[in-house]
């Protein structure tokens, strides 16, 4: 099939969420959304973005593109981005949890779930932006009344888009700006026929972005290895005992920095709370205590690390000096100076 020359990005923020992923996305620089829309990124088709926050149209004018896509009317192929978790609208006798726009004939809200039912099968690809859309996130905590869930749970394991893709999950609370734009760009390049099928892991995440743990990219990893664990904030030491889940969480934020290479949770003193993970937040609470599983490993590392640290301190002490023979040689100038009285 020939590659697409143009594709529209239809972005719905009307799941249960805070729109934080949309805001985070605007911080991307590699590439930025402006670069993608301006057509300056090589290998991508022409792209138009339909997003409720960034649109110049309002009301029915804005919704027209969504209605046309949902009705299968002629128009460019589209990529659907879903933000926010998907409620269960069947778990109550009246009312609704989430809607997007108003039905012109009835005046009633159009349910977010109805939009998904109609748009997802027609979309060239479907992206779940943020942990809420990917796995349910904070709104799907145990005991919540909405019964909400991630998009893959809503659409089912066997879902394939019109382009033949499974859902692409880009978790994070919020998404990492550049990682999201990199994923979107990959899909757009694939749509243009310039990239092979996007490689995803078994949780439908882009494989190359979620192969490493936070710990493996953390600035404080050297402190962990030497058993230097901090009991308070404000030190450069490892903060696992303050609640960091980095050793078991897959996320490239510490390696990549948040925006423009700067920041990255534990790098700047914030414990990793596992916000990219399907089990977030329930399985990572409380956020302020040493993770139960870390107790054994940190006890083992503390024993080994304390010894290694003192040995290294000794070695560093000797390496931190010039060799003895240097400085014992008179300098050329000093030799010439000898006897001439000039010093
Ligand atoms: S702060 Fe967290 S991620 Fe960093 S080294 Fe310590 S445990 Fe690992
Ligand atoms: S480092 Fe941890 S808390 Fe920070 S974005 Fe990654 S998973 Fe979330």
Coordinates of N, CA, C and O in Angstrom, one line a residue, residues 110-194:
X110 N -22.6 14.0 23.9 CA -22.1 12.8 23.2 C -21.1 12.1 24.1 O -20.1 12.7 24.4
X111 N -21.3 10.9 24.4 CA -20.4 10.2 25.3 C -19.1 10.0 24.7 O -19.0 9.6 23.5
X112 N -18.1 10.1 25.5 CA -16.7 9.8 25.1 C -16.6 8.4 24.5 O -16.0 8.2 23.5
X113 N -17.3 7.5 25.2 CA -17.2 6.1 24.7 C -17.8 5.9 23.3 O -17.4 5.1 22.5
X114 N -18.9 6.7 23.1 CA -19.5 6.6 21.7 C -18.5 7.1 20.7 O -18.4 6.6 19.6
X115 N -17.8 8.2 21.0 CA -16.8 8.7 20.0 C -15.7 7.6 19.8 O -15.4 7.4 18.6
X116 N -15.3 7.0 20.8 CA -14.2 5.9 20.7 C -14.8 4.8 19.8 O -14.1 4.3 18.9
X117 N -16.0 4.4 20.1 CA -16.6 3.2 19.4 C -16.6 3.5 17.9 O -16.4 2.6 17.1
X118 N -16.9 4.8 17.5 CA -17.1 5.1 16.1 C -15.7 5.5 15.5 O -15.5 5.2 14.3
X119 N -14.8 6.1 16.2 CA -13.6 6.6 15.6 C -12.5 5.6 15.6 O -11.8 5.5 14.6
X120 N -12.4 4.8 16.6 CA -11.2 3.9 16.7 C -11.1 2.9 15.5 O -10.0 2.8 15.0
X121 N -12.2 2.3 15.1 CA -12.0 1.3 14.0 C -11.7 2.0 12.7 O -11.2 1.4 11.8
X122 N -12.0 3.3 12.6 CA -11.8 4.0 11.3 C -10.4 4.7 11.3 O -9.9 5.1 10.3
X123 N -9.8 4.8 12.5 CA -8.5 5.5 12.6 C -7.3 4.7 12.0 O -7.3 3.4 12.1
X124 N -6.4 5.4 11.3 CA -5.2 4.6 10.8 C -4.4 4.0 11.9 O -3.9 2.9 11.8
X125 N -4.3 4.8 13.0 CA -3.7 4.3 14.2 C -4.3 5.0 15.4 O -4.9 6.0 15.3
X126 N -4.2 4.3 16.6 CA -4.8 4.8 17.8 C -3.7 4.9 18.9 O -3.1 3.9 19.1
X127 N -3.6 6.1 19.4 CA -2.5 6.3 20.5 C -3.2 6.6 21.8 O -4.1 7.5 21.8
X128 N -2.8 5.9 22.8 CA -3.3 6.2 24.2 C -2.2 7.1 24.8 O -1.1 6.6 25.1
X129 N -2.5 8.4 25.0 CA -1.5 9.3 25.5 C -1.7 9.5 27.0 O -2.7 10.0 27.5
X130 N -0.6 9.1 27.8 CA -0.7 9.2 29.2 C -1.1 7.9 29.9 O -1.8 7.0 29.3
X131 N -0.8 7.7 31.1 CA -1.1 6.5 31.8 C -2.6 6.3 32.0 O -3.0 5.1 32.0
X132 N -3.3 7.4 32.1 CA -4.8 7.2 32.3 C -5.4 6.5 31.1 O -6.1 5.5 31.2
X133 N -5.0 7.0 29.9 CA -5.6 6.4 28.6 C -5.0 5.0 28.4 O -5.6 4.1 27.9
X134 N -3.7 4.8 28.8 CA -3.1 3.5 28.5 C -3.6 2.4 29.5 O -3.9 1.3 29.0
X135 N -3.6 2.7 30.8 CA -3.9 1.7 31.7 C -5.0 2.0 32.8 O -5.3 1.2 33.6
X136 N -5.5 3.2 32.7 CA -6.5 3.7 33.7 C -6.0 4.7 34.6 O -6.7 5.7 35.0
X137 N -4.8 4.6 35.1 CA -4.2 5.6 35.9 C -4.9 5.9 37.2 O -5.5 5.0 37.8
X138 N -4.7 7.1 37.7 CA -5.2 7.5 39.0 C -6.7 7.3 39.1 O -7.3 6.9 40.1
X139 N -7.5 7.6 38.0 CA -8.9 7.5 38.1 C -9.4 6.1 38.3 O -10.5 5.8 38.7
X140 N -8.5 5.1 37.9 CA -8.9 3.7 38.0 C -8.5 3.1 39.3 O -8.5 1.9 39.4
X141 N -8.1 3.9 40.3 CA -7.8 3.3 41.6 C -8.9 2.5 42.2 O -10.1 2.7 41.9
X142 N -8.5 1.5 43.0 CA -9.4 0.6 43.6 C -10.5 1.5 44.3 O -10.2 2.4 45.0
X143 N -11.8 1.1 44.1 CA -12.8 1.7 44.8 C -13.5 2.9 44.1 O -14.4 3.5 44.5
X144 N -12.9 3.3 42.9 CA -13.5 4.4 42.2 C -14.8 4.0 41.6 O -15.0 2.9 41.2
X145 N -15.8 4.9 41.6 CA -17.1 4.6 41.1 C -17.3 4.5 39.6 O -18.3 4.0 39.1
X146 N -16.3 5.0 38.9 CA -16.5 5.1 37.4 C -16.2 3.8 36.7 O -16.6 3.7 35.5
X147 N -15.5 2.9 37.3 CA -15.2 1.7 36.6 C -14.3 1.9 35.4 O -14.3 1.1 34.5
X148 N -13.5 3.0 35.5 CA -12.8 3.4 34.3 C -11.6 2.5 34.1 O -11.1 1.7 35.0
X149 N -11.0 2.5 32.9 CA -10.0 1.6 32.4 C -9.2 2.2 31.3 O -9.5 3.3 30.8
X150 N -8.1 1.5 30.9 CA -7.3 2.0 29.8 C -8.0 1.6 28.5 O -8.9 0.8 28.4
X151 N -7.5 2.3 27.4 CA -8.1 2.1 26.1 C -8.0 0.6 25.6 O -9.0 0.1 25.0
X152 N -6.9 0.0 25.8 CA -6.7 -1.4 25.4 C -7.7 -2.3 26.1 O -8.2 -3.3 25.5
X153 N -8.0 -2.0 27.4 CA -9.0 -2.9 28.1 C -10.4 -2.6 27.5 O -11.2 -3.5 27.5
X154 N -10.6 -1.3 27.2 CA -11.9 -1.0 26.6 C -12.2 -1.6 25.2 O -13.2 -2.1 25.0
X155 N -11.2 -1.5 24.4 CA -11.3 -1.9 23.0 C -11.0 -3.4 22.8 O -11.4 -4.0 21.8
X156 N -10.4 -4.0 23.8 CA -10.1 -5.4 23.7 C -8.7 -5.8 23.1 O -8.2 -5.0 22.3
X157 N -8.2 -6.9 23.5 CA -6.8 -7.3 23.1 C -6.7 -7.4 21.6 O -5.6 -7.1 21.0
X158 N -7.7 -7.8 20.9 CA -7.6 -8.1 19.5 C -7.8 -6.9 18.6 O -7.8 -7.0 17.4
X159 N -8.0 -5.7 19.3 CA -8.2 -4.5 18.4 C -7.1 -4.2 17.5 O -5.9 -4.3 17.8
X160 N -7.5 -3.9 16.3 CA -6.5 -3.4 15.3 C -7.2 -2.2 14.6 O -8.3 -2.3 14.2
X161 N -6.3 -1.2 14.4 CA -6.8 0.0 13.7 C -7.0 -0.3 12.2 O -6.6 -1.3 11.7
X162 N -7.5 0.7 11.5 CA -7.6 0.6 10.0 C -6.3 0.4 9.4 O -6.2 -0.2 8.3
X163 N -5.2 0.9 10.0 CA -3.9 0.7 9.5 C -3.3 -0.6 9.9 O -2.1 -0.9 9.6
X164 N -4.0 -1.4 10.6 CA -3.5 -2.7 11.0 C -2.7 -2.7 12.3 O -1.9 -3.7 12.5
X165 N -2.7 -1.7 13.1 CA -1.9 -1.6 14.3 C -2.7 -1.9 15.5 O -3.9 -1.5 15.6
X166 N -2.0 -2.5 16.5 CA -2.7 -2.5 17.9 C -2.6 -1.1 18.4 O -2.0 -0.2 17.9
X167 N -3.3 -0.9 19.6 CA -3.2 0.4 20.2 C -1.7 0.7 20.6 O -1.0 -0.3 21.0
X168 N -1.3 1.9 20.5 CA 0.1 2.3 20.9 C -0.1 3.0 22.2 O -0.7 4.1 22.2
X169 N 0.5 2.5 23.3 CA 0.4 3.1 24.6 C 1.7 4.0 24.8 O 2.8 3.5 24.6
X170 N 1.4 5.2 25.2 CA 2.5 6.1 25.6 C 2.3 6.5 27.0 O 1.7 7.6 27.3
X171 N 2.6 5.6 28.0 CA 2.2 6.0 29.4 C 3.2 7.1 30.0 O 4.2 7.4 29.4
X172 N 2.8 7.6 31.1 CA 3.5 8.6 31.8 C 2.5 9.6 32.4 O 1.4 9.8 31.9
X173 N 2.8 10.1 33.6 CA 1.8 11.0 34.3 C 2.5 12.3 34.6 O 2.9 12.5 35.8
X174 N 2.7 13.2 33.6 CA 2.2 13.1 32.2 C 3.2 12.3 31.3 O 4.3 11.9 31.8
X175 N 2.9 12.3 30.0 CA 3.8 11.8 29.0 C 5.1 12.6 29.0 O 5.1 13.7 29.3
X176 N 6.2 11.9 28.7 CA 7.4 12.6 28.4 C 7.3 13.3 27.1 O 7.0 12.7 26.1
X177 N 7.5 14.7 27.0 CA 7.2 15.4 25.8 C 7.9 14.8 24.6 O 7.3 14.6 23.6
X178 N 9.2 14.7 24.7 CA 10.0 14.3 23.5 C 9.7 12.8 23.1 O 9.6 12.4 22.0
X179 N 9.5 12.0 24.2 CA 9.2 10.5 23.9 C 7.9 10.4 23.2 O 7.7 9.6 22.3
X180 N 6.9 11.2 23.6 CA 5.6 11.2 22.9 C 5.7 11.7 21.4 O 5.2 11.0 20.5
X181 N 6.4 12.8 21.3 CA 6.5 13.3 19.9 C 7.4 12.4 19.0 O 7.1 12.3 17.8
X182 N 8.3 11.7 19.6 CA 9.1 10.7 18.9 C 8.2 9.6 18.4 O 8.3 9.1 17.3
X183 N 7.3 9.2 19.3 CA 6.4 8.1 19.0 C 5.4 8.5 17.9 O 5.2 7.8 16.9
X184 N 4.9 9.7 18.1 CA 3.9 10.2 17.1 C 4.6 10.3 15.7 O 4.1 9.9 14.7
X185 N 5.9 10.8 15.7 CA 6.6 11.0 14.5 C 6.9 9.7 13.8 O 6.8 9.5 12.6
X186 N 7.2 8.7 14.7 CA 7.4 7.3 14.1 C 6.2 6.8 13.4 O 6.3 6.3 12.3
X187 N 5.0 7.0 14.0 CA 3.8 6.5 13.4 C 3.5 7.3 12.1 O 3.0 6.7 11.1
X188 N 3.8 8.6 12.2 CA 3.5 9.4 11.0 C 4.5 9.0 9.8 O 4.1 8.9 8.7
X189 N 5.7 8.7 10.2 CA 6.7 8.2 9.2 C 6.2 6.8 8.7 O 6.4 6.6 7.5
X190 N 5.7 6.0 9.6 CA 5.2 4.7 9.1 C 4.0 4.9 8.2 O 3.9 4.2 7.1
X191 N 3.2 5.8 8.5 CA 2.0 6.1 7.7 C 2.4 6.5 6.3 O 1.8 6.2 5.3
X192 N 3.5 7.3 6.2 CA 4.1 7.7 4.9 C 4.8 6.7 4.2 O 5.2 6.9 3.0
X193 N 4.9 5.5 4.8 CA 5.6 4.4 4.1 C 7.1 4.4 4.3 O 7.8 3.8 3.5
X194 N 7.6 5.2 5.3 CA 9.0 5.4 5.4 C 9.6 4.7 6.7 O 10.7 5.0 7.1

